[in-house]
Structure formats: structure tokens, C-alpha cells
Short mmCIF file of C-alpha atoms in Angstrom, two decimals:
data_model
loop_
_atom_site.label_atom_id
_atom_site.label_comp_id
_atom_site.label_asym_id
_atom_site.label_seq_id
_atom_site.Cartn_x
_atom_site.Cartn_y
_atom_site.Cartn_z
CA MET A 1 -77.42 103.33 66.38
CA ARG A 2 -78.03 103.85 62.68
CA LEU A 3 -80.34 106.81 62.12
CA SER A 4 -83.16 106.11 59.69
CA ASP A 5 -83.68 108.21 56.58
CA ASN A 6 -87.03 109.41 57.97
CA LEU A 7 -85.37 110.57 61.19
CA LEU A 8 -82.66 112.42 59.28
CA LYS A 9 -85.37 114.05 57.17
CA LEU A 10 -87.15 115.19 60.33
CA LEU A 11 -83.92 116.52 61.87
CA ALA A 12 -83.26 118.50 58.68
CA SER A 13 -86.76 119.97 58.58
CA ASP A 14 -87.18 123.73 59.01
CA ILE A 15 -90.74 123.38 60.28
CA GLU A 16 -91.16 124.66 63.83
CA PRO A 17 -92.00 124.22 66.62
CA LYS A 18 -89.93 121.09 67.10
CA ILE A 19 -91.08 118.80 69.89
CA SER A 20 -88.87 116.38 71.86
CA ILE A 21 -90.19 113.95 74.49
CA ILE A 22 -87.61 111.87 76.35
CA MET A 23 -88.71 109.29 78.90
CA PRO A 24 -87.65 106.07 80.66
CA ILE A 25 -89.66 102.91 80.09
CA TYR A 26 -90.45 100.20 82.64
CA PRO A 27 -91.34 96.99 80.76
CA GLN A 28 -92.68 95.03 83.73
CA THR A 29 -96.46 94.63 83.51
CA PRO A 30 -97.34 96.35 86.84
CA GLN A 31 -95.44 99.45 85.72
CA VAL A 32 -96.94 99.89 82.25
CA GLU A 33 -99.43 102.38 83.69
CA VAL A 34 -96.49 104.34 85.11
CA ASN A 35 -95.15 104.68 81.55
CA LEU A 36 -98.47 106.08 80.34
CA ILE A 37 -98.76 108.49 83.26
CA THR A 38 -95.23 109.77 82.60
CA TYR A 39 -95.99 110.24 78.92
CA LYS A 40 -99.29 112.05 79.59
CA ASN A 41 -97.57 114.41 82.02
CA LEU A 42 -94.82 115.20 79.50
CA LEU A 43 -97.42 115.71 76.78
CA LYS A 44 -99.24 118.13 79.09
CA GLU A 45 -96.00 120.12 79.46
CA VAL A 46 -95.59 120.14 75.67
CA LYS A 47 -99.11 121.49 75.15
CA LYS A 48 -98.45 124.25 77.65
CA ASP A 49 -95.23 125.24 75.88
CA LEU A 50 -97.03 125.23 72.52
CA GLU A 51 -99.49 127.91 73.62
CA LYS A 52 -97.10 130.64 72.46
CA TYR A 53 -97.29 129.30 68.88
CA PRO A 54 -100.30 129.57 66.50
CA ARG A 55 -102.43 126.43 66.71
CA ARG A 56 -102.11 125.73 62.98
CA GLU A 57 -98.34 125.24 63.48
CA TRP A 58 -98.70 122.30 65.88
CA ASN A 59 -102.23 120.82 65.70
CA LYS A 60 -101.20 117.86 63.49
CA ALA A 61 -98.20 117.08 65.70
CA ILE A 62 -100.39 116.98 68.82
CA GLU A 63 -102.91 114.68 67.11
CA GLN A 64 -100.13 112.20 66.37
CA LEU A 65 -98.67 112.46 69.86
CA GLU A 66 -102.09 111.95 71.48
CA SER A 67 -102.71 108.85 69.37
CA LEU A 68 -99.68 107.15 70.95
CA VAL A 69 -101.59 106.85 74.23
CA LEU A 70 -103.62 104.02 72.64
CA ASP A 71 -100.54 102.12 71.42
CA ARG A 72 -100.33 99.44 74.13
CA LYS A 73 -97.54 97.62 72.31
CA LEU A 74 -95.35 100.72 72.53
CA TRP A 75 -95.67 100.89 76.31
CA ASN A 76 -95.35 97.13 76.85
CA GLU A 77 -92.60 96.03 74.47
CA THR A 78 -90.19 98.91 74.05
CA LYS A 79 -86.61 99.03 75.33
CA SER A 80 -85.27 101.07 78.28
CA ALA A 81 -86.27 104.49 76.97
CA LEU A 82 -88.24 106.33 74.29
CA LEU A 83 -87.20 109.42 72.36
CA ILE A 84 -90.10 110.95 70.46
CA PHE A 85 -89.53 113.75 67.94
CA ALA A 86 -92.34 115.54 66.14
CA ASN A 87 -93.34 118.63 64.22
CA ASN A 88 -96.41 119.40 62.13
CA GLU A 89 -94.92 117.43 59.24
CA MET A 90 -93.99 114.07 60.78
CA ILE A 91 -93.20 112.07 63.90
CA GLU A 92 -90.37 109.64 64.70
CA ILE A 93 -90.05 107.29 67.68
CA CYS A 94 -86.65 105.94 68.76
CA GLU A 95 -86.21 103.11 71.25
CA MET A 96 -83.07 103.35 73.39
CA GLU A 97 -81.01 100.83 75.34
CA HIS A 98 -80.04 103.16 78.21
CA LEU A 99 -81.82 104.95 81.02
CA VAL A 100 -82.82 108.58 80.58
CA ALA A 101 -84.31 111.36 82.69
CA ALA A 102 -87.88 112.30 81.74
CA LYS A 103 -87.92 115.58 79.84
CA SER A 104 -89.83 117.48 77.18
CA HIS A 105 -88.77 120.39 74.99
CA VAL A 106 -90.47 122.66 72.49
CA GLY A 107 -88.42 125.04 70.38
CA ASN A 108 -86.30 125.48 67.27
CA THR A 109 -84.27 122.29 67.65
CA PHE A 110 -84.64 118.68 68.75
CA LEU A 111 -82.81 117.23 71.75
CA ILE A 112 -80.84 114.37 70.18
CA GLN A 113 -77.86 113.75 72.44
CA ASP A 114 -79.40 110.52 73.80
CA LEU A 115 -79.30 109.13 70.24
CA LEU A 116 -75.51 109.33 70.16
CA LEU A 117 -74.32 107.53 73.28
CA PRO A 118 -71.76 104.70 73.04
CA GLU A 119 -74.29 102.16 74.34
CA GLU A 120 -76.42 102.88 71.28
CA ARG A 121 -73.49 101.83 69.08
CA VAL A 122 -73.33 98.41 70.69
CA HIS A 123 -74.89 96.04 68.19
CA GLN A 124 -76.99 93.70 70.30
CA ALA A 125 -78.27 90.30 69.33
CA ASP A 126 -81.90 89.67 68.45
CA TYR A 127 -82.13 86.47 70.48
CA LEU A 128 -80.27 84.82 73.33
CA ILE A 129 -79.98 81.03 73.21
CA ASP A 130 -79.18 79.15 76.39
CA LEU A 131 -77.57 75.94 75.19
CA SER A 132 -77.53 72.74 77.26
CA ARG A 133 -76.65 69.15 76.47
CA ASP A 134 -80.12 68.12 75.35
CA ARG A 135 -82.14 71.30 74.78
CA ILE A 136 -82.08 75.05 74.20
CA GLN A 137 -84.07 77.92 75.65
CA VAL A 138 -84.62 81.00 73.48
CA TYR A 139 -85.06 84.55 74.83
CA ASN A 140 -85.93 87.74 73.00
CA VAL A 141 -83.02 90.08 73.84
CA ARG A 142 -85.28 93.10 73.47
CA THR A 143 -87.83 91.97 76.08
CA LEU A 144 -85.74 89.24 77.80
CA LYS A 145 -88.84 87.05 77.74
CA LYS A 146 -88.86 83.45 76.54
CA ALA A 147 -89.51 83.20 72.81
CA ASN A 148 -90.33 80.61 70.18
CA LEU A 149 -88.73 80.64 66.75
CA ALA A 150 -91.09 78.96 64.29
CA GLY A 151 -89.89 75.54 63.19
CA LEU A 152 -86.89 75.43 65.54
CA HIS A 153 -86.75 72.24 67.63
CA THR A 154 -85.65 73.15 71.14
CA HIS A 155 -85.32 69.59 72.54
CA PHE A 156 -83.31 66.67 71.24
CA ASP A 157 -86.35 64.37 71.40
CA ASP A 158 -88.31 66.88 69.27
CA TYR A 159 -85.65 66.66 66.61
CA TYR A 160 -85.41 62.85 66.93
CA ASP A 161 -89.19 62.56 66.60
CA ASP A 162 -89.00 58.77 66.33
CA PHE A 163 -87.00 58.33 69.57
CA ASP A 164 -88.89 55.88 71.78
CA VAL A 165 -87.76 56.35 75.38
CA SER A 166 -89.63 53.21 76.54
CA ALA A 167 -87.98 50.77 74.15
CA ASN A 168 -84.81 48.75 74.65
CA LEU A 169 -83.87 49.44 71.06
CA ASN A 170 -84.43 52.90 69.67
CA SER A 171 -84.24 54.30 66.20
CA ARG A 172 -83.82 57.84 64.98
CA SER A 173 -83.80 59.16 61.45
CA VAL A 174 -81.81 62.07 60.09
CA GLY A 175 -82.64 62.64 56.46
CA GLU A 176 -82.81 59.20 54.82
CA VAL A 177 -80.41 57.56 57.29
CA ILE A 178 -81.82 55.47 60.17
CA PHE A 179 -79.73 54.90 63.32
CA TYR A 180 -80.41 52.20 65.96
CA HIS A 181 -79.09 52.14 69.51
CA GLY A 182 -79.95 50.76 72.90
CA HIS A 183 -82.12 52.60 75.42
CA ARG A 184 -79.23 53.15 77.83
CA ALA A 185 -77.00 55.11 75.49
CA LYS A 186 -73.32 55.37 76.33
CA SER A 187 -71.65 58.79 76.64
CA GLU A 188 -70.09 58.27 73.21
CA GLN A 189 -73.52 57.87 71.64
CA GLN A 190 -74.83 60.86 73.57
CA GLN A 191 -71.98 62.95 72.19
CA LYS A 192 -72.81 61.81 68.65
CA ASN A 193 -76.45 62.78 69.20
CA GLN A 194 -75.31 66.15 70.49
CA VAL A 195 -73.09 66.77 67.46
CA ILE A 196 -75.95 65.87 65.12
CA TYR A 197 -78.32 68.22 66.95
CA TYR A 198 -75.75 71.01 66.95
CA ARG A 199 -75.34 70.53 63.19
CA TYR A 200 -79.10 70.92 62.82
CA LEU A 201 -79.10 73.97 65.11
CA ASP A 202 -76.28 75.59 63.14
CA LYS A 203 -78.18 75.11 59.89
CA GLU A 204 -81.37 76.64 61.32
CA LEU A 205 -79.57 79.63 62.83
CA ARG A 206 -77.78 80.27 59.55
CA ASN A 207 -81.11 80.19 57.72
CA LEU A 208 -82.67 82.62 60.21
CA HIS A 209 -79.69 84.93 59.80
CA LEU A 210 -79.88 84.82 56.01
CA GLU A 211 -83.66 85.26 55.84
CA TYR A 212 -84.28 87.76 58.64
CA GLY A 213 -80.83 89.04 59.61
CA TYR A 214 -81.19 87.61 63.13
CA GLU A 215 -78.10 87.45 65.31
CA PHE A 216 -77.73 85.31 68.42
CA LEU A 217 -76.03 85.59 71.78
CA ILE A 218 -75.09 82.09 72.94
CA ALA A 219 -75.08 81.25 76.66
CA GLY A 220 -74.66 78.02 78.61
CA LEU A 221 -72.29 76.07 80.82
CA PRO A 222 -68.68 76.56 79.64
CA GLU A 223 -68.14 72.97 78.54
CA VAL A 224 -71.40 72.95 76.55
CA VAL A 225 -70.77 76.31 74.87
CA ASP A 226 -67.17 75.32 74.06
CA ALA A 227 -68.38 72.09 72.43
CA PHE A 228 -70.65 74.14 70.14
CA LEU A 229 -68.04 76.83 69.42
CA LYS A 230 -65.46 74.20 68.56
CA LEU A 231 -67.59 73.48 65.50
CA TYR A 232 -69.21 76.85 64.70
CA ALA A 233 -67.23 79.68 66.32
CA LYS A 234 -66.90 81.72 63.12
CA ARG A 235 -70.54 81.85 62.08
CA LYS A 236 -71.90 85.27 61.09
CA TYR A 237 -75.04 84.75 63.17
CA LEU A 238 -72.96 84.72 66.39
CA ASN A 239 -73.22 88.08 68.14
CA GLY A 240 -71.42 87.01 71.32
CA VAL A 241 -70.95 84.34 73.98
CA ILE A 242 -71.75 84.17 77.70
CA HIS A 243 -69.95 81.26 79.35
CA GLN A 244 -72.68 80.81 81.92
CA SER A 245 -76.15 79.30 81.89
CA VAL A 246 -78.88 81.91 82.33
CA ILE A 247 -81.80 79.52 82.44
CA ASN A 248 -82.33 79.83 86.22
CA LEU A 249 -81.99 83.61 86.38
CA SER A 250 -84.93 85.89 87.10
CA GLN A 251 -85.79 88.43 84.42
CA ALA A 252 -84.10 91.18 86.47
CA GLU A 253 -80.96 89.05 86.87
CA LEU A 254 -80.99 88.18 83.17
CA LYS A 255 -81.27 91.86 82.23
CA GLN A 256 -78.32 92.64 84.50
CA ARG A 257 -76.25 89.81 83.00
CA VAL A 258 -76.89 90.90 79.41
CA SER A 259 -76.22 94.54 80.30
CA GLU A 260 -72.90 93.60 81.92
CA TYR A 261 -71.90 91.66 78.82
CA TYR A 262 -72.49 94.58 76.46
CA ALA A 263 -71.03 97.11 78.92
CA PHE A 264 -67.49 95.95 78.09
CA GLU A 265 -67.88 97.05 74.47
CA ARG A 266 -69.31 100.39 75.60
CA ILE A 267 -66.39 101.08 77.97
CA ALA A 268 -63.85 100.20 75.28
CA ASP A 269 -65.56 102.58 72.86
CA ILE A 270 -65.49 105.45 75.38
CA GLU A 271 -61.80 104.95 76.13
CA LYS A 272 -61.03 104.90 72.42
CA MET A 273 -62.81 108.24 71.94
CA LYS A 274 -61.01 109.81 74.91
CA GLN A 275 -57.67 108.73 73.50
CA SER A 276 -58.53 110.15 70.08
CA ILE A 277 -59.23 113.55 71.70
CA LEU A 278 -55.96 113.51 73.64
CA SER A 279 -53.97 112.54 70.54
CA ALA A 280 -55.64 115.21 68.40
CA HIS A 281 -55.10 117.81 71.14
CA LYS A 282 -51.36 117.13 71.07
CA ARG A 283 -51.42 117.82 67.32
CA ASN A 284 -53.48 121.02 67.83
CA GLN A 285 -56.38 119.48 65.93
CA VAL A 286 -59.16 120.00 68.48
CA LEU A 287 -61.65 122.90 68.53
CA ASN A 288 -63.86 123.78 71.52
CA ASP A 289 -65.42 127.14 70.64
CA LEU A 290 -68.93 126.55 69.27
CA LYS A 291 -68.85 129.32 66.65
CA ILE A 292 -65.48 128.19 65.33
CA ILE A 293 -66.69 124.58 65.28
CA GLU A 294 -69.74 125.58 63.22
CA PHE A 295 -67.49 127.42 60.77
CA ALA A 296 -65.23 124.36 60.49
CA ILE A 297 -68.26 122.10 59.90
CA ASN A 298 -69.44 124.34 57.06
CA ASN A 299 -65.89 124.26 55.67
CA ARG A 300 -65.85 120.43 55.88
CA ASP A 301 -62.78 120.46 58.14
CA VAL A 302 -64.29 118.38 60.98
CA LYS A 303 -63.57 114.66 61.17
CA SER A 304 -65.62 113.88 64.30
CA ILE A 305 -67.52 115.48 67.16
CA VAL A 306 -67.37 114.31 70.77
CA SER A 307 -69.64 116.00 73.30
CA PHE A 308 -69.33 115.51 77.07
CA SER A 309 -72.35 116.00 79.31
CA ASP A 310 -73.60 115.21 82.80
CA GLY A 311 -76.54 113.33 81.27
CA LYS A 312 -79.13 115.62 82.87
CA SER A 313 -78.67 118.95 81.09
CA TYR A 314 -79.45 119.44 77.41
CA SER A 315 -77.59 122.37 75.86
CA ILE A 316 -79.62 123.78 72.97
CA ALA A 317 -76.45 125.08 71.27
CA HIS A 318 -74.76 121.68 71.57
CA ASN A 319 -77.79 119.86 70.18
CA LYS A 320 -77.95 122.20 67.20
CA LEU A 321 -74.29 121.50 66.43
CA LEU A 322 -74.82 117.75 66.80
CA ILE A 323 -77.73 117.85 64.33
CA LYS A 324 -75.70 119.96 61.89
CA SER A 325 -72.84 117.46 62.16
CA LEU A 326 -75.10 114.47 61.53
CA LEU A 327 -76.61 116.09 58.46
CA ASN A 328 -73.07 116.73 57.21
CA LYS A 329 -72.28 113.01 57.75
CA ILE A 330 -69.76 113.75 60.50
CA HIS A 331 -69.12 111.03 63.08
CA CYS A 332 -70.78 112.19 66.36
CA ARG A 333 -70.68 110.77 69.87
CA VAL A 334 -71.98 111.96 73.24
CA ILE A 335 -70.40 110.73 76.47
CA TYR A 336 -72.10 111.13 79.83
CA THR A 337 -69.47 111.81 82.49
CA PRO A 338 -71.29 113.33 85.49
CA HIS A 339 -68.24 113.27 87.77
CA ILE A 340 -65.46 114.14 85.29
CA ASN A 341 -64.83 117.76 84.31
CA ARG A 342 -61.45 117.58 82.62
CA TYR A 343 -62.97 117.43 79.12
CA HIS A 344 -64.53 120.34 77.24
CA GLY A 345 -68.28 120.07 76.62
CA MET A 346 -67.80 120.08 72.84
CA ASN A 347 -64.78 118.72 71.00
CA ALA A 348 -64.38 118.89 67.23
CA ILE A 349 -61.50 116.80 65.90
CA LEU A 350 -60.14 118.16 62.64
CA TYR A 351 -58.73 116.27 59.69
#
């Protein structure tokens, strides 16, 4: 993910104590209260850990953290996890795509390794569009709930607003041109209608991309998706394609399907990083000692940092180095490999 300027400012801050709250989020309505209970318990741990610091050093941070309890939107509409960082100067909330273990930490550094996982590099679409022969269904990729995009006609007969299904002769207007055809349209006419609707859909999606930056994941039966891609495969608004209709999937099944789609990109990214370490190791361009790595970072000799972890432990020393690397604009990645021990915990690849 791209780190915001405010987050980088917070990571660079010298103001302590630094507070990290890491927690999974369950978006289903019955479990929203579980999210709040988890957060309150973590906040209770934070307050206990803050007792060793003077109150004036953390009172503003706690006020901001306590105010989040009332933010119902945060607990209802966030992604799979929340990372909350705060000190007495400011607070930043990061929404993650992957599962995390609930944890809090108070000290002289933030726990940021969950910011740097390969799955957070995967650039996901804003909306998923299930495309059929005569209609579309739109889903918000963030919540995987059905969505409406203002002004976008989702049915053919909405677009052809003068289509009279009860008449023997029907008319439809597109711009200033009026078309007439019989009620029992032949497949050739249906295909023409489809092409005209797809042209309209392409124009609307392009406009949404230009105005709001929206990107779309297109799903649908293979023959339907292929018919659309034959015309518009190279559009910038296209984030990806699922050659399968998702319209009859439950929300859990839909989440699994979308996760599987983006998992391929994540796996490819991990393998690429592993290969870069092996290649650099053969050239004697990899450092593993933390003190030597820090020296090399200060000397601007480090090209990238790759940290391996079991996903449950959070090394303070590793997190400090990751923050230092980010602030020095060094490419950083963390890979969770709970069952693989052949890689060093910290790998600095030199120029």
C-alpha cells in the first residue's frame, strides 16, 4: 500500500510513548459488537502499559483512541483488519486486506510490519461488475455488498427507456437516432442491442475512472465477458477479469472468490522477492546483521529490505529498521512464512 504523508510524519515523530493497536475486523453485522469488544480490551491493555509514563505524555492520544468507540462506520465498513498508530501529537488508522492477530504495544516504536505485506501491494478494484447479457450487478469490492453507482443504468430496458415490451413494434432511441424492431427480436438484433449497451457502459465506466479514479473488476459467464473484452480489453478502468458469474454466490463465497483472484498476484510477488534475495546472495550483496544493516542504511547502500516473520511475533528491532528504511525511501517488504526457516529474519539487499 502507499503510505500517506501523515502516516510517514507520525512514523518519523520522536514523541513517545508510541501506541500500536492491531486487530482483525469482522464486517458481518452480528459480529460488529465483537469488533468493539476486541478494541476495548486492547485499549485497556494500552492504558495499563501507559501507567509507567507521565499522564501529560499520553492524555491526548487516549482521548483520540477512546473517541473511536463511537465511530460505528469504522467498525461496520472497514476491511479485514485495522492498524491504529497514535502518540500525543496525532493518530493514523490503516485498513488492511489481510487477517492479523489482535495485539497492542506501547513503547519507543510502532509495529508496522503488517503495513508491508505483499497482499497490501495488490491494487484492488473499487467495484466488481457482474456482466450478463441484459443487465449488470455492481458490488463494492471493499464491503462485497451490492452497490449503486449514480446515473449508471444496470438493465437494458432502463437504458432503452422507450422500449415497450407489450407492443408488436418497439422503438428505442440512442441520442437522436430512433430504431424500430419487432417484439420478438432475433438473436442478431439482441446482439446489436448488447453492443450498444456495452458501448454505453464503457463510456460510463471511463467517466467514473476519469472523475473519481474508480477501477473495476469484471465478472460474468465466459462468453459474455469475452464479448465485452473483445471491444474494451485495454481500458484503463479494467482492474481484472473473473471468467465466472458471481451473482448467485453468498457474501462469504464472493469474498473467497475475490481473495483467490488477488492471491495469484500476491504469490507471484513473494516468489519474485525470494529470487531477488537468492540472486543477491550469490553476488555477496545481502546483509543480515541488524547493526551492519543500520550502518548501510545510513550510508545509503541499501536497495531493498525483505523481512521474514511467522506473522505472530513482532520484533521491536526489526520494526525500528523497517521504519528507518521507509523514511529513507528504501523499498521494504515483509513476508509471513510460519513454516519456512531457511531465510534470515532480516535481509538487506545492497546496490
